mmCIF file of C-alpha atoms in Angstrom:
data_model
loop_
_atom_site.group_PDB
_atom_site.id
_atom_site.type_symbol
_atom_site.label_atom_id
_atom_site.label_comp_id
_atom_site.label_asym_id
_atom_site.label_seq_id
_atom_site.Cartn_x
_atom_site.Cartn_y
_atom_site.Cartn_z
ATOM 1 C CA MET V 1 135.057 78.536 99.852
ATOM 2 C CA GLU V 2 137.706 80.368 97.843
ATOM 3 C CA ASP V 3 139.100 78.636 94.797
ATOM 4 C CA ALA V 4 142.822 78.216 94.207
ATOM 5 C CA GLY V 5 142.974 81.252 91.910
ATOM 6 C CA GLU V 6 141.461 83.589 94.490
ATOM 7 C CA MET V 7 143.755 82.241 97.190
ATOM 8 C CA ARG V 8 146.796 82.929 95.021
ATOM 9 C CA LYS V 9 145.623 86.506 94.437
ATOM 10 C CA ALA V 10 145.210 87.053 98.169
ATOM 11 C CA SER V 11 148.642 85.646 98.970
ATOM 12 C CA THR V 12 151.278 88.178 100.008
ATOM 13 C CA VAL V 13 154.160 85.884 99.039
ATOM 14 C CA PRO V 14 155.675 87.086 95.748
ATOM 15 C CA GLU V 15 156.320 84.666 92.942
ATOM 16 C CA ILE V 16 159.891 83.382 92.984
ATOM 17 C CA LYS V 17 161.272 82.974 89.477
ATOM 18 C CA PRO V 18 164.289 80.901 88.437
ATOM 19 C CA LEU V 19 167.416 83.003 88.023
ATOM 20 C CA ASP V 20 167.506 82.461 84.253
ATOM 21 C CA GLN V 21 163.987 83.938 84.003
ATOM 22 C CA TYR V 22 164.592 86.864 86.328
ATOM 23 C CA ASP V 23 164.537 90.292 84.665
ATOM 24 C CA PHE V 24 167.043 92.362 86.645
ATOM 25 C CA ASN V 25 166.343 95.606 84.777
ATOM 26 C CA ARG V 26 162.600 95.322 85.330
ATOM 27 C CA ALA V 27 163.128 94.498 89.000
ATOM 28 C CA LYS V 28 165.428 97.506 89.386
ATOM 29 C CA VAL V 29 162.887 99.888 87.857
ATOM 30 C CA CYS V 30 159.961 98.545 89.881
ATOM 31 C CA ALA V 31 161.828 98.440 93.197
ATOM 32 C CA SER V 32 163.324 101.915 92.756
ATOM 33 C CA VAL V 33 160.087 103.623 91.736
ATOM 34 C CA ARG V 34 158.079 101.876 94.453
ATOM 35 C CA TRP V 35 160.635 102.915 97.065
ATOM 36 C CA LEU V 36 160.536 106.535 95.889
ATOM 37 C CA LEU V 37 156.738 106.686 95.894
ATOM 38 C CA ALA V 38 156.500 105.022 99.303
ATOM 39 C CA LYS V 39 158.919 107.553 100.801
ATOM 40 C CA SER V 40 157.244 110.487 99.088
ATOM 41 C CA TYR V 41 153.739 109.488 100.223
ATOM 42 C CA GLY V 42 154.866 108.518 103.715
ATOM 43 C CA SER V 43 154.313 104.766 103.332
ATOM 44 C CA ALA V 44 153.522 102.165 100.676
ATOM 45 C CA GLU V 45 149.921 102.028 101.902
ATOM 46 C CA ASN V 46 149.453 105.728 101.135
ATOM 47 C CA VAL V 47 150.536 105.410 97.498
ATOM 48 C CA PRO V 48 147.507 105.705 95.173
ATOM 49 C CA VAL V 49 146.430 102.304 93.886
ATOM 50 C CA GLU V 50 146.968 103.267 90.255
ATOM 51 C CA LEU V 51 150.645 104.054 90.974
ATOM 52 C CA ARG V 52 151.581 100.961 92.966
ATOM 53 C CA GLU V 53 152.445 99.015 89.819
ATOM 54 C CA PRO V 54 154.691 101.416 87.850
ATOM 55 C CA LEU V 55 154.741 99.474 84.563
ATOM 56 C CA TYR V 56 152.163 98.587 81.941
ATOM 57 C CA ARG V 57 152.196 96.422 78.801
ATOM 58 C CA ASP V 58 151.391 97.813 75.380
ATOM 59 C CA LYS V 59 149.664 95.896 72.592
ATOM 60 C CA TYR V 60 153.025 94.419 71.581
ATOM 61 C CA GLU V 61 153.560 93.057 75.113
ATOM 62 C CA GLN V 62 156.367 95.554 75.723
ATOM 63 C CA GLU V 63 156.579 97.070 79.209
ATOM 64 C CA HIS V 64 156.864 100.807 79.821
ATOM 65 C CA LEU V 65 156.518 103.210 82.718
ATOM 66 C CA LYS V 66 152.911 104.278 83.145
ATOM 67 C CA PRO V 67 152.331 107.830 81.834
ATOM 68 C CA SER V 68 151.122 108.902 85.281
ATOM 69 C CA VAL V 69 154.346 107.607 86.851
ATOM 70 C CA SER V 70 156.500 109.274 84.195
ATOM 71 C CA GLN V 71 154.756 112.599 84.819
ATOM 72 C CA LEU V 72 155.515 112.355 88.523
ATOM 73 C CA LEU V 73 159.173 111.545 87.892
ATOM 74 C CA LEU V 74 159.514 114.453 85.471
ATOM 75 C CA SER V 75 158.268 116.823 88.158
ATOM 76 C CA PRO V 76 160.912 117.938 90.689
ATOM 77 C CA GLU V 77 158.244 118.063 93.398
ATOM 78 C CA LEU V 78 158.350 114.289 93.937
ATOM 79 C CA TYR V 79 162.114 114.163 94.462
ATOM 80 C CA CYS V 80 162.299 117.325 96.543
ATOM 81 C CA ARG V 81 159.490 116.179 98.831
ATOM 82 C CA THR V 82 161.208 112.821 99.282
ATOM 83 C CA GLN V 83 164.514 114.483 100.152
ATOM 84 C CA ALA V 84 162.820 116.783 102.657
ATOM 85 C CA LEU V 85 161.097 113.843 104.363
ATOM 86 C CA LEU V 86 164.314 111.813 104.433
ATOM 87 C CA HIS V 87 166.311 114.669 105.895
ATOM 88 C CA GLY V 88 163.644 115.155 108.515
ATOM 89 C CA VAL V 89 164.734 111.795 109.936
ATOM 90 C CA SER V 90 167.726 113.511 111.525
ATOM 91 C CA GLN V 91 167.560 117.294 111.466
ATOM 92 C CA PRO V 92 166.222 120.073 109.225
ATOM 93 C CA THR V 93 168.510 121.787 106.741
ATOM 94 C CA PRO V 94 169.352 125.403 107.639
ATOM 95 C CA GLN V 95 168.572 126.577 104.110
ATOM 96 C CA GLY V 96 165.327 124.608 103.847
ATOM 97 C CA PRO V 97 164.448 121.838 101.376
ATOM 98 C CA PRO V 98 165.464 122.172 97.704
ATOM 99 C CA GLY V 99 162.805 123.620 95.439
ATOM 100 C CA ASP V 100 163.905 122.131 92.129
ATOM 101 C CA ASN V 101 166.122 119.427 90.665
ATOM 102 C CA SER V 102 169.067 121.777 90.261
ATOM 103 C CA ALA V 103 169.089 122.564 93.987
ATOM 104 C CA LEU V 104 168.558 118.888 94.810
ATOM 105 C CA LEU V 105 171.536 117.820 92.688
ATOM 106 C CA GLN V 106 173.712 120.453 94.363
ATOM 107 C CA LEU V 107 172.633 119.267 97.807
ATOM 108 C CA LEU V 108 173.391 115.628 96.996
ATOM 109 C CA THR V 109 176.782 116.593 95.581
ATOM 110 C CA LYS V 110 177.660 118.456 98.783
ATOM 111 C CA ARG V 111 176.773 115.325 100.737
ATOM 112 C CA GLY V 112 179.145 113.270 98.583
ATOM 113 C CA LEU V 113 176.254 111.551 96.779
ATOM 114 C CA GLU V 114 176.427 113.138 93.338
ATOM 115 C CA PRO V 115 174.230 111.120 90.931
ATOM 116 C CA ARG V 116 176.483 109.801 88.153
ATOM 117 C CA ASP V 117 175.779 107.413 85.306
ATOM 118 C CA GLN V 118 178.959 105.762 84.007
ATOM 119 C CA ASP V 119 181.062 108.572 85.517
ATOM 120 C CA VAL V 120 178.919 111.260 83.884
ATOM 121 C CA ALA V 121 177.053 113.581 86.241
ATOM 122 C CA ILE V 122 173.269 113.631 85.923
ATOM 123 C CA THR V 123 171.950 117.076 84.995
ATOM 124 C CA GLU V 124 168.674 118.891 85.495
ATOM 125 C CA GLU V 125 168.103 118.549 81.745
ATOM 126 C CA ASP V 126 168.440 114.762 81.983
ATOM 127 C CA LEU V 127 165.718 114.654 84.625
ATOM 128 C CA SER V 128 163.278 116.827 82.666
ATOM 129 C CA HIS V 129 163.948 115.271 79.257
ATOM 130 C CA THR V 130 161.025 113.766 77.344
ATOM 131 C CA PRO V 131 160.751 110.975 76.491
ATOM 132 C CA ILE V 132 161.894 110.159 80.001
ATOM 133 C CA LYS V 133 165.500 109.049 80.531
ATOM 134 C CA THR V 134 164.826 106.166 82.885
ATOM 135 C CA ARG V 135 168.497 105.514 83.675
ATOM 136 C CA ALA V 136 169.018 109.094 84.854
ATOM 137 C CA HIS V 137 166.065 108.831 87.217
ATOM 138 C CA LEU V 138 167.225 105.472 88.574
ATOM 139 C CA VAL V 139 170.638 106.968 89.350
ATOM 140 C CA LEU V 140 168.998 109.863 91.213
ATOM 141 C CA ILE V 141 166.831 107.427 93.183
ATOM 142 C CA ASP V 142 169.994 105.473 94.069
ATOM 143 C CA SER V 143 171.501 108.652 95.505
ATOM 144 C CA LEU V 144 168.355 109.304 97.530
ATOM 145 C CA MET V 145 168.504 105.727 98.844
ATOM 146 C CA SER V 146 172.080 106.363 99.928
ATOM 147 C CA LEU V 147 170.965 109.585 101.607
ATOM 148 C CA ALA V 148 168.239 107.678 103.457
ATOM 149 C CA ALA V 149 170.786 105.126 104.650
ATOM 150 C CA MET V 150 173.199 107.864 105.675
ATOM 151 C CA GLU V 151 170.546 109.702 107.680
ATOM 152 C CA THR V 152 169.389 106.505 109.388
ATOM 153 C CA VAL V 153 172.844 105.183 110.223
ATOM 154 C CA GLY V 154 173.903 108.633 111.409
ATOM 155 C CA LYS V 155 171.560 108.267 114.393
ATOM 156 C CA VAL V 156 173.158 104.991 115.482
ATOM 157 C CA LYS V 157 176.404 104.825 117.424
ATOM 158 C CA MET V 158 178.890 102.757 115.440
ATOM 159 C CA THR V 159 180.990 100.085 117.077
ATOM 160 C CA ALA V 160 184.722 99.794 116.566
ATOM 161 C CA GLU V 161 184.088 96.602 114.578
ATOM 162 C CA ALA V 162 181.835 98.430 112.125
ATOM 163 C CA GLU V 163 184.482 101.055 111.459
ATOM 164 C CA LYS V 164 186.852 98.321 110.275
ATOM 165 C CA MET V 165 184.420 96.936 107.692
ATOM 166 C CA GLY V 166 185.418 97.391 104.058
ATOM 167 C CA GLY V 167 186.868 100.592 102.677
ATOM 168 C CA GLY V 168 183.733 102.617 102.041
ATOM 169 C CA ALA V 169 182.188 105.589 103.762
ATOM 170 C CA PRO V 170 181.360 105.201 107.487
ATOM 171 C CA TRP V 171 177.637 104.777 106.820
ATOM 172 C CA GLU V 172 178.370 102.056 104.226
ATOM 173 C CA ASN V 173 180.631 100.236 106.666
ATOM 174 C CA ALA V 174 177.920 100.383 109.322
ATOM 175 C CA LEU V 175 175.362 98.888 106.935
ATOM 176 C CA LEU V 176 177.722 96.126 105.841
ATOM 177 C CA PHE V 177 178.435 95.322 109.475
ATOM 178 C CA TRP V 178 174.696 95.170 110.217
ATOM 179 C CA VAL V 179 174.020 92.914 107.200
ATOM 180 C CA ASN V 180 176.851 90.588 108.226
ATOM 181 C CA ARG V 181 175.490 90.389 111.760
ATOM 182 C CA LEU V 182 172.034 89.621 110.392
ATOM 183 C CA ASN V 183 173.402 86.907 108.093
ATOM 184 C CA GLN V 184 175.324 85.390 110.982
ATOM 185 C CA THR V 185 172.232 85.315 113.199
ATOM 186 C CA LEU V 186 170.095 83.753 110.477
ATOM 187 C CA ARG V 187 172.761 81.152 109.741
ATOM 188 C CA GLU V 188 173.135 80.217 113.386
ATOM 189 C CA SER V 189 169.370 79.941 113.843
ATOM 190 C CA THR V 190 169.040 77.450 110.986
ATOM 191 C CA GLU V 191 172.122 75.313 111.542
ATOM 192 C CA ASP V 192 172.090 72.130 113.571
ATOM 193 C CA GLU V 193 173.095 72.846 117.153
ATOM 194 C CA LYS V 194 175.626 70.042 116.963
ATOM 195 C CA VAL V 195 177.457 71.693 114.087
ATOM 196 C CA PRO V 196 180.001 74.247 115.329
ATOM 197 C CA THR V 197 179.291 77.752 114.087
ATOM 198 C CA CYS V 198 181.558 80.682 113.437
ATOM 199 C CA THR V 199 181.167 83.338 116.110
ATOM 200 C CA ASP V 200 182.823 86.126 114.145
ATOM 201 C CA PRO V 201 180.893 88.029 111.462
ATOM 202 C CA GLN V 202 182.085 87.154 107.990
ATOM 203 C CA PRO V 203 183.477 90.318 106.369
ATOM 204 C CA VAL V 204 182.261 91.447 102.990
ATOM 205 C CA GLN V 205 185.246 91.734 100.704
ATOM 206 C CA PRO V 206 185.492 95.224 99.171
ATOM 207 C CA THR V 207 186.560 93.675 95.859
ATOM 208 C CA VAL V 208 183.185 92.020 95.378
ATOM 209 C CA ARG V 209 180.978 94.787 96.734
ATOM 210 C CA THR V 210 179.326 96.248 93.671
ATOM 211 C CA HIS V 211 177.148 99.332 93.339
ATOM 212 C CA THR V 212 174.052 97.183 92.885
ATOM 213 C CA HIS V 213 175.021 94.984 95.837
ATOM 214 C CA THR V 214 175.359 97.995 98.112
ATOM 215 C CA HIS V 215 171.945 99.348 97.164
ATOM 216 C CA ILE V 216 170.294 95.959 97.566
ATOM 217 C CA GLN V 217 171.650 95.975 101.117
ATOM 218 C CA ILE V 218 170.511 99.566 101.643
ATOM 219 C CA THR V 219 166.988 98.847 100.407
ATOM 220 C CA PHE V 220 166.793 95.727 102.587
ATOM 221 C CA TYR V 221 168.026 97.642 105.628
ATOM 222 C CA LEU V 222 165.657 100.568 105.188
ATOM 223 C CA SER V 223 162.624 98.389 104.492
ATOM 224 C CA HIS V 224 163.214 96.578 107.783
ATOM 225 C CA THR V 225 163.850 99.696 109.853
ATOM 226 C CA HIS V 226 161.218 102.088 108.499
ATOM 227 C CA GLY V 227 158.499 99.722 107.324
#
């Protein structure tokens, strides 16, 4: 019979921490890198075991990106392969996939997804700089997430209601509409049948939709549509 410790290790339910103990920066790094690796390798199951946890602790209990993960991020091959696989969701590019970070940045800019950190464009030098500039890489991954959402939503016919959502790009409005519909369905399924429910989706106010909020929705949407 398994002891309690072994059962906890085998559990797939992640530990839920109180909000005051939650490390948003750490969560952002882990989620972004895991998403990138999963897309690049085809699925999370195909990612090598040693790369599935992107961080390690040094002797001072400080967390850093694993050297093997940093090396992958510093190589344009990882990003370019991910972009090629994402674009393959809809249709191939006439000029073929980008071969380096410079070409990738140009492609994203043409799609209206230029990676920018505090209104400053990310450069090829930022992405190849050592020691690694983690923020620059996170911004690039954000742009690739947006590209993935754009490619996915582009295959779905939008309703007139979705087009009225918020003031963002059409693909953002479609995602917000989908998230609102999902929230409405979940709410209705958990409420008492005797309590009247709202039949109209609750709109997300553009004034409170932050960059992080949008990408949380994007990541949630993609993880539930592509596995």
